[in-house]
Short mmCIF file of C-alpha atoms in Angstrom, two decimals:
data_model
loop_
_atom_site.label_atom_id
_atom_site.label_comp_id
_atom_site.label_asym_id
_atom_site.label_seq_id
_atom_site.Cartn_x
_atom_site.Cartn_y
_atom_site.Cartn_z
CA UNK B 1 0.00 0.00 0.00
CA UNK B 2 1.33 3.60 -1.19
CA UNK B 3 -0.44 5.62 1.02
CA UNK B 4 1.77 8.12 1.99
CA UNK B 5 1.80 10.60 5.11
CA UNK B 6 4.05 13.19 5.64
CA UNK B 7 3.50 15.81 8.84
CA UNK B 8 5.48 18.31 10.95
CA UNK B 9 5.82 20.26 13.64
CA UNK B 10 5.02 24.07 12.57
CA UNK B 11 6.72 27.25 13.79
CA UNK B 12 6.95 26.63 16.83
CA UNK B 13 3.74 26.11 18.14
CA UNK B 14 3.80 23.48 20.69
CA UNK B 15 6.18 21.24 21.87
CA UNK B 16 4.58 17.90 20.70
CA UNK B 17 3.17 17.62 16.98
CA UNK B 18 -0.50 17.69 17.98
CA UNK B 19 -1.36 16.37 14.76
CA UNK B 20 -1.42 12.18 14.65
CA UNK B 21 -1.80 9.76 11.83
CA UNK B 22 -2.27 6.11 10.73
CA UNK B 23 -2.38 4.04 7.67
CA UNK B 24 -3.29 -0.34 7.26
CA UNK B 25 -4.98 -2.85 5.86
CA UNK B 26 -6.74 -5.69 7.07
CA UNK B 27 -9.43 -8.47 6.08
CA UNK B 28 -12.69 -9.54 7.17
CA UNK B 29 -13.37 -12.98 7.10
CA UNK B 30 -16.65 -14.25 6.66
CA UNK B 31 -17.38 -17.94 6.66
CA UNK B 32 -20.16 -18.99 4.37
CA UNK B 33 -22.70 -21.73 4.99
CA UNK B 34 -21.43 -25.57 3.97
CA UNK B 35 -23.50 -27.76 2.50
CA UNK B 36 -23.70 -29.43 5.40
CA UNK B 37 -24.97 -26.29 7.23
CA UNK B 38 -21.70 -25.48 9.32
CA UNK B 39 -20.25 -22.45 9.02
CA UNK B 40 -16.41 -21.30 9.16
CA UNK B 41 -15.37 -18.25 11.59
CA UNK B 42 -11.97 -16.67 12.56
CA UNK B 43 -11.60 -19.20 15.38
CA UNK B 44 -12.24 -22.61 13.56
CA UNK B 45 -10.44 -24.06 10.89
CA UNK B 46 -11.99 -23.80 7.48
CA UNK B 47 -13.69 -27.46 7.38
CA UNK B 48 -14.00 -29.45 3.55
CA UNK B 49 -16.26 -27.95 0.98
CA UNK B 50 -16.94 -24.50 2.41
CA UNK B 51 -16.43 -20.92 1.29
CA UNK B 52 -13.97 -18.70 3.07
CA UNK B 53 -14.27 -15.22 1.76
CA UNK B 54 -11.87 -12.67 2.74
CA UNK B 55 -13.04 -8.93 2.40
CA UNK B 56 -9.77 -6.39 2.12
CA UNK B 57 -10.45 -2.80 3.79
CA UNK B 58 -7.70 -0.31 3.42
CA UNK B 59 -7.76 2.40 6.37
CA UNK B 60 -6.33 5.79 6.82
CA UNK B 61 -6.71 8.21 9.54
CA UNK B 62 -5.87 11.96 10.62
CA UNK B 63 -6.34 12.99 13.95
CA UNK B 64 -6.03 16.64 14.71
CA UNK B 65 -5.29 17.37 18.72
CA UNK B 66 -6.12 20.42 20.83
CA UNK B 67 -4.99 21.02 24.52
CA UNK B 68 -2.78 18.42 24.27
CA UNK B 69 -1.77 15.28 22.57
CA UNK B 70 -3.94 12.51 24.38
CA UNK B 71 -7.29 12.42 22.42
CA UNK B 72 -5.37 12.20 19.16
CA UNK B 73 -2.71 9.51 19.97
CA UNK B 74 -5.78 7.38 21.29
CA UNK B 75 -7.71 8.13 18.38
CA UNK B 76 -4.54 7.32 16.42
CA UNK B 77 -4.17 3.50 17.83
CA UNK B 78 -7.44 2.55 19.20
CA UNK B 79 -10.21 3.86 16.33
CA UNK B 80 -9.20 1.25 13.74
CA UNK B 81 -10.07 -1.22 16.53
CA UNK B 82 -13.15 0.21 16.84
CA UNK B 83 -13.62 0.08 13.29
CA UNK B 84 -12.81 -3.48 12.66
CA UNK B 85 -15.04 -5.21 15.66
CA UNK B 86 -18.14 -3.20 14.27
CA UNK B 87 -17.45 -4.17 10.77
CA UNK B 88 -17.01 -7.63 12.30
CA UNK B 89 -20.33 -7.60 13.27
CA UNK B 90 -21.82 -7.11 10.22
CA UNK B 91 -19.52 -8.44 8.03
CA UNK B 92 -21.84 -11.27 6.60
CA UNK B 93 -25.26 -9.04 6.04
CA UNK B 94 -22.32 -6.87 3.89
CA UNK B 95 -21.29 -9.62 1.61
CA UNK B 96 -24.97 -11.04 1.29
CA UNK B 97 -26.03 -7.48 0.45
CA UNK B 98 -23.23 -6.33 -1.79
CA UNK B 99 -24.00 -10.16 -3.59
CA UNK B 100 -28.25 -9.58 -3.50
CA UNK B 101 -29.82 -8.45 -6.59
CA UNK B 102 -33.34 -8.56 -4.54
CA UNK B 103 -34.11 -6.42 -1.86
CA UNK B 104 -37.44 -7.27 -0.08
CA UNK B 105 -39.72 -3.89 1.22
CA UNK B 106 -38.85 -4.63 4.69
CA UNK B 107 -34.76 -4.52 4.00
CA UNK B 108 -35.47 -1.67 1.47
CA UNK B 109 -33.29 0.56 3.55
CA UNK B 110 -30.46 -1.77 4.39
CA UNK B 111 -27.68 -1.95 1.76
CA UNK B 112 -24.16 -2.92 2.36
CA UNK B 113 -23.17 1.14 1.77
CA UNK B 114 -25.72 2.21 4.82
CA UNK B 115 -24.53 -0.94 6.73
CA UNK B 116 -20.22 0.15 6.37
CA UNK B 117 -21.53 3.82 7.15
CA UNK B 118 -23.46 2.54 10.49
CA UNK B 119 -19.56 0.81 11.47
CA UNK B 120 -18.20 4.02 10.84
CA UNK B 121 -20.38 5.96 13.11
CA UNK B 122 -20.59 3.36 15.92
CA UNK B 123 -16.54 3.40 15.60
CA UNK B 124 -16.42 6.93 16.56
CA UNK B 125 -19.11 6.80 19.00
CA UNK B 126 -17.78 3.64 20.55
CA UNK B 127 -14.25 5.25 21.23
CA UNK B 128 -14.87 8.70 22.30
CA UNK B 129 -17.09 6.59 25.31
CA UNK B 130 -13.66 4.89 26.22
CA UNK B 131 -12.19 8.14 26.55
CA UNK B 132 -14.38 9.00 28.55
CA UNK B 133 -14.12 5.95 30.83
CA UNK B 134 -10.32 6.22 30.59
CA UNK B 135 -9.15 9.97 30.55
CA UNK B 136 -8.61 9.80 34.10
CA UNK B 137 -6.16 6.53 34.21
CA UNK B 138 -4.87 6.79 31.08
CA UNK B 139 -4.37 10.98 30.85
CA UNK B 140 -6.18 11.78 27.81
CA UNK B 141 -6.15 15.12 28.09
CA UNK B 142 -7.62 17.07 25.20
CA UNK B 143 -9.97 16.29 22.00
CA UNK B 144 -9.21 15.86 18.46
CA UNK B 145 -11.04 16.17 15.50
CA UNK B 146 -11.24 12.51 13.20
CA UNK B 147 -10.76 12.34 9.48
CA UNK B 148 -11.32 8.48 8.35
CA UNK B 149 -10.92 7.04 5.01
CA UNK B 150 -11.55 3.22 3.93
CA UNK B 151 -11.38 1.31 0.95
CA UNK B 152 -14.14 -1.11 0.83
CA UNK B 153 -15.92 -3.59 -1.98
CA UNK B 154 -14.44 -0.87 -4.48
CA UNK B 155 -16.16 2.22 -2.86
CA UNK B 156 -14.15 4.71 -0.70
CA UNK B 157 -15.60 5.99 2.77
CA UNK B 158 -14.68 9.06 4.18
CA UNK B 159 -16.28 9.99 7.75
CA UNK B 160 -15.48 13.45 8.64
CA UNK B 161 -15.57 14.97 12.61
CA UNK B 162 -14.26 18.29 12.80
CA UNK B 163 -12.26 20.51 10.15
CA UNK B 164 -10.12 17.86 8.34
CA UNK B 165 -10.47 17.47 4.94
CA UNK B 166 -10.50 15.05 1.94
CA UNK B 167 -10.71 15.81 -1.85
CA UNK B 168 -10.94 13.59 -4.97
CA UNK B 169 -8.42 14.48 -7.88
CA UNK B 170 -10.32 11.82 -10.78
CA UNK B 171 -9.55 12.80 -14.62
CA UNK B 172 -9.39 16.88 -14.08
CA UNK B 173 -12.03 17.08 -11.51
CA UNK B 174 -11.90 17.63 -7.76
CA UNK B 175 -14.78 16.10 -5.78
CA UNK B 176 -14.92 17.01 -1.79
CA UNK B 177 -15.64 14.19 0.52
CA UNK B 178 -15.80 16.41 3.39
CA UNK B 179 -17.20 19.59 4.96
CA UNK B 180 -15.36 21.57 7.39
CA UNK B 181 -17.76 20.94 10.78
CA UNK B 182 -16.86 24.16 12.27
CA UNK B 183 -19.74 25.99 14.64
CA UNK B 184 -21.36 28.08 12.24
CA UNK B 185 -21.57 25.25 9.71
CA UNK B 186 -23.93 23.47 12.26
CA UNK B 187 -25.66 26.47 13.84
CA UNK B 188 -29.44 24.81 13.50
CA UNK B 189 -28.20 21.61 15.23
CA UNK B 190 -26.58 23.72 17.66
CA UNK B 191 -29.03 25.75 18.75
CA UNK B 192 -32.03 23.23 18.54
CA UNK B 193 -30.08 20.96 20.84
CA UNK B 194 -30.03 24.04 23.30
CA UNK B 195 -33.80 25.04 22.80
CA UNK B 196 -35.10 21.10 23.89
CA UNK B 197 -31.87 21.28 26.68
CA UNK B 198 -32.01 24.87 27.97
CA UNK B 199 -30.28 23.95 30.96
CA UNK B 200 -27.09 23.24 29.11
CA UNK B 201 -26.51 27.01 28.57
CA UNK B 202 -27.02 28.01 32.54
CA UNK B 203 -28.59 31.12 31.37
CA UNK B 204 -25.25 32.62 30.12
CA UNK B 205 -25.91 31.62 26.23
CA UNK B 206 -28.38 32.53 24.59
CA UNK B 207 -29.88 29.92 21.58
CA UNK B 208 -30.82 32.52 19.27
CA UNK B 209 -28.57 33.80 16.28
CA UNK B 210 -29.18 37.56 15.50
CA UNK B 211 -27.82 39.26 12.50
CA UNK B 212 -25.39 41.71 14.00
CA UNK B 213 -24.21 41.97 17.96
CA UNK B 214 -27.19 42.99 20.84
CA UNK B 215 -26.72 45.36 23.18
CA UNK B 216 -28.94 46.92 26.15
CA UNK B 217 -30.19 49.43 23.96
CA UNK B 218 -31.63 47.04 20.93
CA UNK B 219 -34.07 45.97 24.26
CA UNK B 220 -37.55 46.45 22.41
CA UNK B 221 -36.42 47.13 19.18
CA UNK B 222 -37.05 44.56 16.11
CA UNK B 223 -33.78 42.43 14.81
CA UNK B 224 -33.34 40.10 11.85
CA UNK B 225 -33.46 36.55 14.16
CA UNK B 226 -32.97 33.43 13.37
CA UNK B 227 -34.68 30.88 15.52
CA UNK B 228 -33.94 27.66 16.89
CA UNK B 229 -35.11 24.77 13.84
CA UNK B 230 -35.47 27.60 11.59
CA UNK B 231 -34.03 28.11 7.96
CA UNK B 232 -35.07 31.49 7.53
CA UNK B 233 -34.54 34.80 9.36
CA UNK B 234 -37.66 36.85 11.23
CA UNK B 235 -37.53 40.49 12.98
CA UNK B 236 -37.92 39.86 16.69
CA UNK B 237 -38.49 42.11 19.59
CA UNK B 238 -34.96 41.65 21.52
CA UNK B 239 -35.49 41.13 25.15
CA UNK B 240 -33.40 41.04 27.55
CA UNK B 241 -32.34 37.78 27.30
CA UNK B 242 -31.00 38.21 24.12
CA UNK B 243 -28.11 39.91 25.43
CA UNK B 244 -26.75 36.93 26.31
CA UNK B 245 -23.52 35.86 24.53
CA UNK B 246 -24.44 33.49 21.37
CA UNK B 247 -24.79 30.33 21.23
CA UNK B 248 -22.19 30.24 18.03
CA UNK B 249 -20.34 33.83 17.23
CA UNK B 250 -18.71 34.57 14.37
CA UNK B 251 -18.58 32.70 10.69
CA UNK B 252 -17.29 29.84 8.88
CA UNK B 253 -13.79 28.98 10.35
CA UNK B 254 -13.72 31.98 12.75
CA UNK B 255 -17.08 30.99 14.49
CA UNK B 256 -16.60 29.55 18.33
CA UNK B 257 -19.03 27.52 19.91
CA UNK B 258 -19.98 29.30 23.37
CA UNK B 259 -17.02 31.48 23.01
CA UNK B 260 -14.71 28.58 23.37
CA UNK B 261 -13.85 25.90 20.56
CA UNK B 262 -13.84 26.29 17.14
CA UNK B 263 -15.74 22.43 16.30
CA UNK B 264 -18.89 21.39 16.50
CA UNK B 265 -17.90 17.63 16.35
CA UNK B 266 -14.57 15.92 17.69
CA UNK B 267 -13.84 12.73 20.15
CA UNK B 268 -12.60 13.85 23.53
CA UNK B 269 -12.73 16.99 25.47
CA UNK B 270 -14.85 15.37 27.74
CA UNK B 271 -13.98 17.69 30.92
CA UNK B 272 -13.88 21.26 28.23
CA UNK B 273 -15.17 23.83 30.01
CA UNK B 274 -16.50 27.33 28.94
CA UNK B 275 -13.81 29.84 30.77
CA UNK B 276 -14.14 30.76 33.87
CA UNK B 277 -17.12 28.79 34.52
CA UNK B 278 -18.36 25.19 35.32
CA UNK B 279 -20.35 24.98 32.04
CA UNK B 280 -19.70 21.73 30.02
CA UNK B 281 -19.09 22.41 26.12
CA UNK B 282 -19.29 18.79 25.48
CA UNK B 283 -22.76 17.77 24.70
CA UNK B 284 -22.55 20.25 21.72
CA UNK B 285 -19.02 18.78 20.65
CA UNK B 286 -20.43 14.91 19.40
CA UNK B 287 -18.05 12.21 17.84
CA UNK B 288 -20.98 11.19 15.23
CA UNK B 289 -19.07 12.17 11.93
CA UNK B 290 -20.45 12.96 8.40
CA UNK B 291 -19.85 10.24 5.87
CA UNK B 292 -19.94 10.54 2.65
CA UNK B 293 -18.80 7.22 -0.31
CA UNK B 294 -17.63 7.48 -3.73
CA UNK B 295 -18.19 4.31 -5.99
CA UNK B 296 -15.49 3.23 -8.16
CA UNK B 297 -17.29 1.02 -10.41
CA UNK B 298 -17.87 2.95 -13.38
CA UNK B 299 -14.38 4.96 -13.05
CA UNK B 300 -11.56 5.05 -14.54
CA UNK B 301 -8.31 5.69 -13.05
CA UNK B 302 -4.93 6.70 -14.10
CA UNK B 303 -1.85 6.49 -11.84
CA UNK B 304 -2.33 10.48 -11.35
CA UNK B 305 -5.78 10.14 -9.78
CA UNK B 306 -5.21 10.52 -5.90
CA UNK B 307 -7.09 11.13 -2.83
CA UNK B 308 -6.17 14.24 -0.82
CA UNK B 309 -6.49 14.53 2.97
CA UNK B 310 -4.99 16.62 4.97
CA UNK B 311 -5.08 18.59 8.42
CA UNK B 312 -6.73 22.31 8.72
CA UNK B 313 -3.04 23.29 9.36
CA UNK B 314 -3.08 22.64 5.72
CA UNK B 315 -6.23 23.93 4.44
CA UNK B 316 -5.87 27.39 6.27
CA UNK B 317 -3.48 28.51 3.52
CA UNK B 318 -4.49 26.16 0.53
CA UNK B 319 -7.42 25.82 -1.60
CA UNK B 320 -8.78 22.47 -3.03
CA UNK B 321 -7.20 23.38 -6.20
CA UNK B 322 -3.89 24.38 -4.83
CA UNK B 323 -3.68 21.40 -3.74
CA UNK B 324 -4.40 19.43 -6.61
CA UNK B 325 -1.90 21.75 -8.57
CA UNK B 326 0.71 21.18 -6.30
CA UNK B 327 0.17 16.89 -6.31
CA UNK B 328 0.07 17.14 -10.13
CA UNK B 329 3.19 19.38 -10.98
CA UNK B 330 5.04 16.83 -8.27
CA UNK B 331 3.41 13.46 -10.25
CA UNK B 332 4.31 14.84 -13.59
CA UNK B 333 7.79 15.47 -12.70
CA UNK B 334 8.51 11.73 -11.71
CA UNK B 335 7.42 8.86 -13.92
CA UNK B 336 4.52 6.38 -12.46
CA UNK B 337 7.91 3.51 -11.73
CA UNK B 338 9.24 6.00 -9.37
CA UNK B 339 7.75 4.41 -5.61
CA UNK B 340 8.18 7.59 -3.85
CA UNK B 341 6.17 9.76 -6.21
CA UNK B 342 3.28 10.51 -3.86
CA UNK B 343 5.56 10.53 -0.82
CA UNK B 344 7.03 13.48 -2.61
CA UNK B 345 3.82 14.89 -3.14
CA UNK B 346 2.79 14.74 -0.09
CA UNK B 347 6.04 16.65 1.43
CA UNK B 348 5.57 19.24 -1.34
CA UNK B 349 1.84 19.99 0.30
CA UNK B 350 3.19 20.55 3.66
CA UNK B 351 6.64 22.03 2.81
CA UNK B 352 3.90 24.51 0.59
CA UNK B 353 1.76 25.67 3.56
CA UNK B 354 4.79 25.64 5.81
CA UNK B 355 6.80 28.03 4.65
CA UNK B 356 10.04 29.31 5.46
CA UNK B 357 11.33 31.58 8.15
CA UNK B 358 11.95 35.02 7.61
CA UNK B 359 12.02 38.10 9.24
CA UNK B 360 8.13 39.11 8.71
CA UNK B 361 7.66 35.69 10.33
CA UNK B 362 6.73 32.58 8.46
CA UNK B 363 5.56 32.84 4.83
CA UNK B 364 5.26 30.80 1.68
CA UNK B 365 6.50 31.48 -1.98
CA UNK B 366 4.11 34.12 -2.79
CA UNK B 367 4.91 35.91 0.20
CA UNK B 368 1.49 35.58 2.47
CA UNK B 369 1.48 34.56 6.35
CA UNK B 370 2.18 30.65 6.12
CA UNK B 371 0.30 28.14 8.43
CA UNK B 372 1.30 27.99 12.31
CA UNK B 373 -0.57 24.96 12.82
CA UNK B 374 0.60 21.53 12.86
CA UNK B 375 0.29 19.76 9.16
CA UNK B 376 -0.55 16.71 7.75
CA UNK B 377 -1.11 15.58 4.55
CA UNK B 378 -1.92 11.77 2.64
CA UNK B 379 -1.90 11.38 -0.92
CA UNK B 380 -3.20 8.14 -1.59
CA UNK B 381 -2.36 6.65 -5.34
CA UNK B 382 -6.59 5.35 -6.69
CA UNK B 383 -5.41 3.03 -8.89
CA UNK B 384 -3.63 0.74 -6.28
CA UNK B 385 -6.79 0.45 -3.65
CA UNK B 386 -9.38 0.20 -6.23
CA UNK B 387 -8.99 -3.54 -6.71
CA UNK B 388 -8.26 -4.58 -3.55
CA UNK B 389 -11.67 -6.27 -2.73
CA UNK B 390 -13.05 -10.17 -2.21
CA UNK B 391 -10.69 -13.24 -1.89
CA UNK B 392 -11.14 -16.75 -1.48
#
């Protein structure tokens, strides 16, 4: 497998590289009835006459820390655990749904894809619970934010939790396979979770989203509001609870949930606390992440068609199609025999949003403010995890 994952420790920010990362492959083997009506497993050899299918899923993760390194170096070693007992579990409704041409009305719902998204989820769930059984004994101090890819039955997976992100390169086209999960990206699931909890915001939030900043002296007057579970923006009468601080302030990547993070979804930070208070940020901050496939099928690939995940240390200072520019020039430069052509890639991304050090601080080659966050980058080669599937 040439996925390749290059990261570093930028400017100086912290002492540790808060950014982690990990990269395998393993199988899934499913026993299939005999005609005798045994059936093989992983702890029985396979008896005469029956069919031992092995499923190949390829597996890459970034895990982006904050306040410390803990949540992301668990994340790093344990998710993939996580990932592979809930696959386990379902490993034989995959195969017999990925082999079904005949789905009956009560199943209509239940396809292999929904099935290998349901692992994903319960993965994340399932680990950010042992966190928080084992942050005391273990010192996992911190959250992260979780960007998974897998390679399964020729469809890629990408489950997004946080502000990582993932891009297709494919014949001249980028495709995103992620959203970046900041607060103001998920103000309506914010704020309806505080309108059915109020007591999560201990009257010092206030679940509303006004158009500009209230003060004392909009009491009474009309403002363009937008209400919890609402799409669209009304003119309310501000009151004076409204002068509570936000719920979310700000936009896009500069929006902070109650003043604080700059998530909506990570695994950790189970004891984050709104300053100077004893408010808990964490039911807001969930580990479910967005997951979105791409099918492989009908597609075809070319050893220059990657996948492109990296860190927001990366993103901060690169577009989607920077990025694809940069991966390109590198691929063209060495020929497709050449094993460490995406290795090179991927150093070119982060030595690209790095920088260099000058004495107006870090910048890159066009001379704007480089990224001071910890980088990480994958550029994963299609053509060699598209085949990987089924064997007997």
């Amino acid at each position: 497998m040439q996925s390749k994952y290059i990261g570093c420790v930028n400017g100086g920010k912290s002492r540790y590289n808060e950014d982690q990362a990990a990269a395998s492959q393993f199988y899934l083997s499913c026993g299939h009835h005999t005609s005798n009506g045994s059936v093989t497993n992983n702890n029985r050899p396979k008896p005469p006459n029956s069919q031992y299918t092995e499923v190949m899923v390829t597996y890459m993760g970034i895990f982006d820390g904050h306040a410390g390194t803990g949540a992301a170096l668990t994340a790093s070693h344990l998710l993939e655990t996580h990932l592979q007992e809930k696959l386990t579990e379902v490993k034989e409704n995959i195969l017999e749904l990925e082999e079904s041409e005949i789905v009956t009305p009560l199943h209509s719902a239940i396809t292999a894809d929904r099935l290998i998204v349901g692992a994903l989820e319960a993965a994340f769930c399932s680990l950010d619970e042992q966190m928080a059984r084992e942050r005391t004994t273990f010192a996992i101090r911190g959250g992260c934010t979780a960007l998974v890819a897998i390679f399964l039955l020729n469809t890629l997976y990408v489950a997004n939790a946080g502000d990582c992100r993932a891009i297709l390169s494919i014949n001249d086209e980028i495709v995103p396979m992620s959203r970046e999960l900041c607060p103001g990206a998920e103000m309506q699931r914010l704020q309806t979770m505080a309108f059915s909890n109020p007591g999560l915001l201990r009257n010092e939030f206030s679940n509303r989203s006004f158009c500009r900043r209230i003060w004392k002296e909009d009491i009474g007057k009309k403002v363009l509001c937008k209400e919890p579970m609402s799409e669209g923006w009304v003119y309310r009468e501000v009151t004076s609870d409204d002068i509570r601080s936000p719920l979310v302030r700000g936009e896009g990547k500069k929006s902070r949930l109650m003043d604080t993070i700059g998530v909506s979804r990570c695994l950790g930070d189970h004891d984050l606390l709104v300053f100077g208070t004893d408010i808990r940020i964490k039911p807001f901050l969930i580990p479910l992440p967005e997951v979105k496939t791409f099918n492989f099928n009908k597609t075809s690939l070319t050893e220059n068609d990657v996948l492109i995940m990296g860190s927001d240390g990366l993103w901060d200072v690169m577009s989607n199609q920077d990025a694809v520019s940069i991966v390109k020039a590198v691929l063209q430069q060495h020929t497709t025999q050449d094993p460490l052509r995406y290795t090179i890639a991927a150093k070119a991304l982060v030595a690209h949003s790095r920088g260099t050090a000058s004495d107006k601080g870090w910048r890159m080659d066009n001379d704007e403010d480089a990224s001071f966050d910890d980088i990480t980058a994958f550029v994963i080669p299609l053509h060699m995890v598209k085949k990987v599937g089924i064997r007997l």
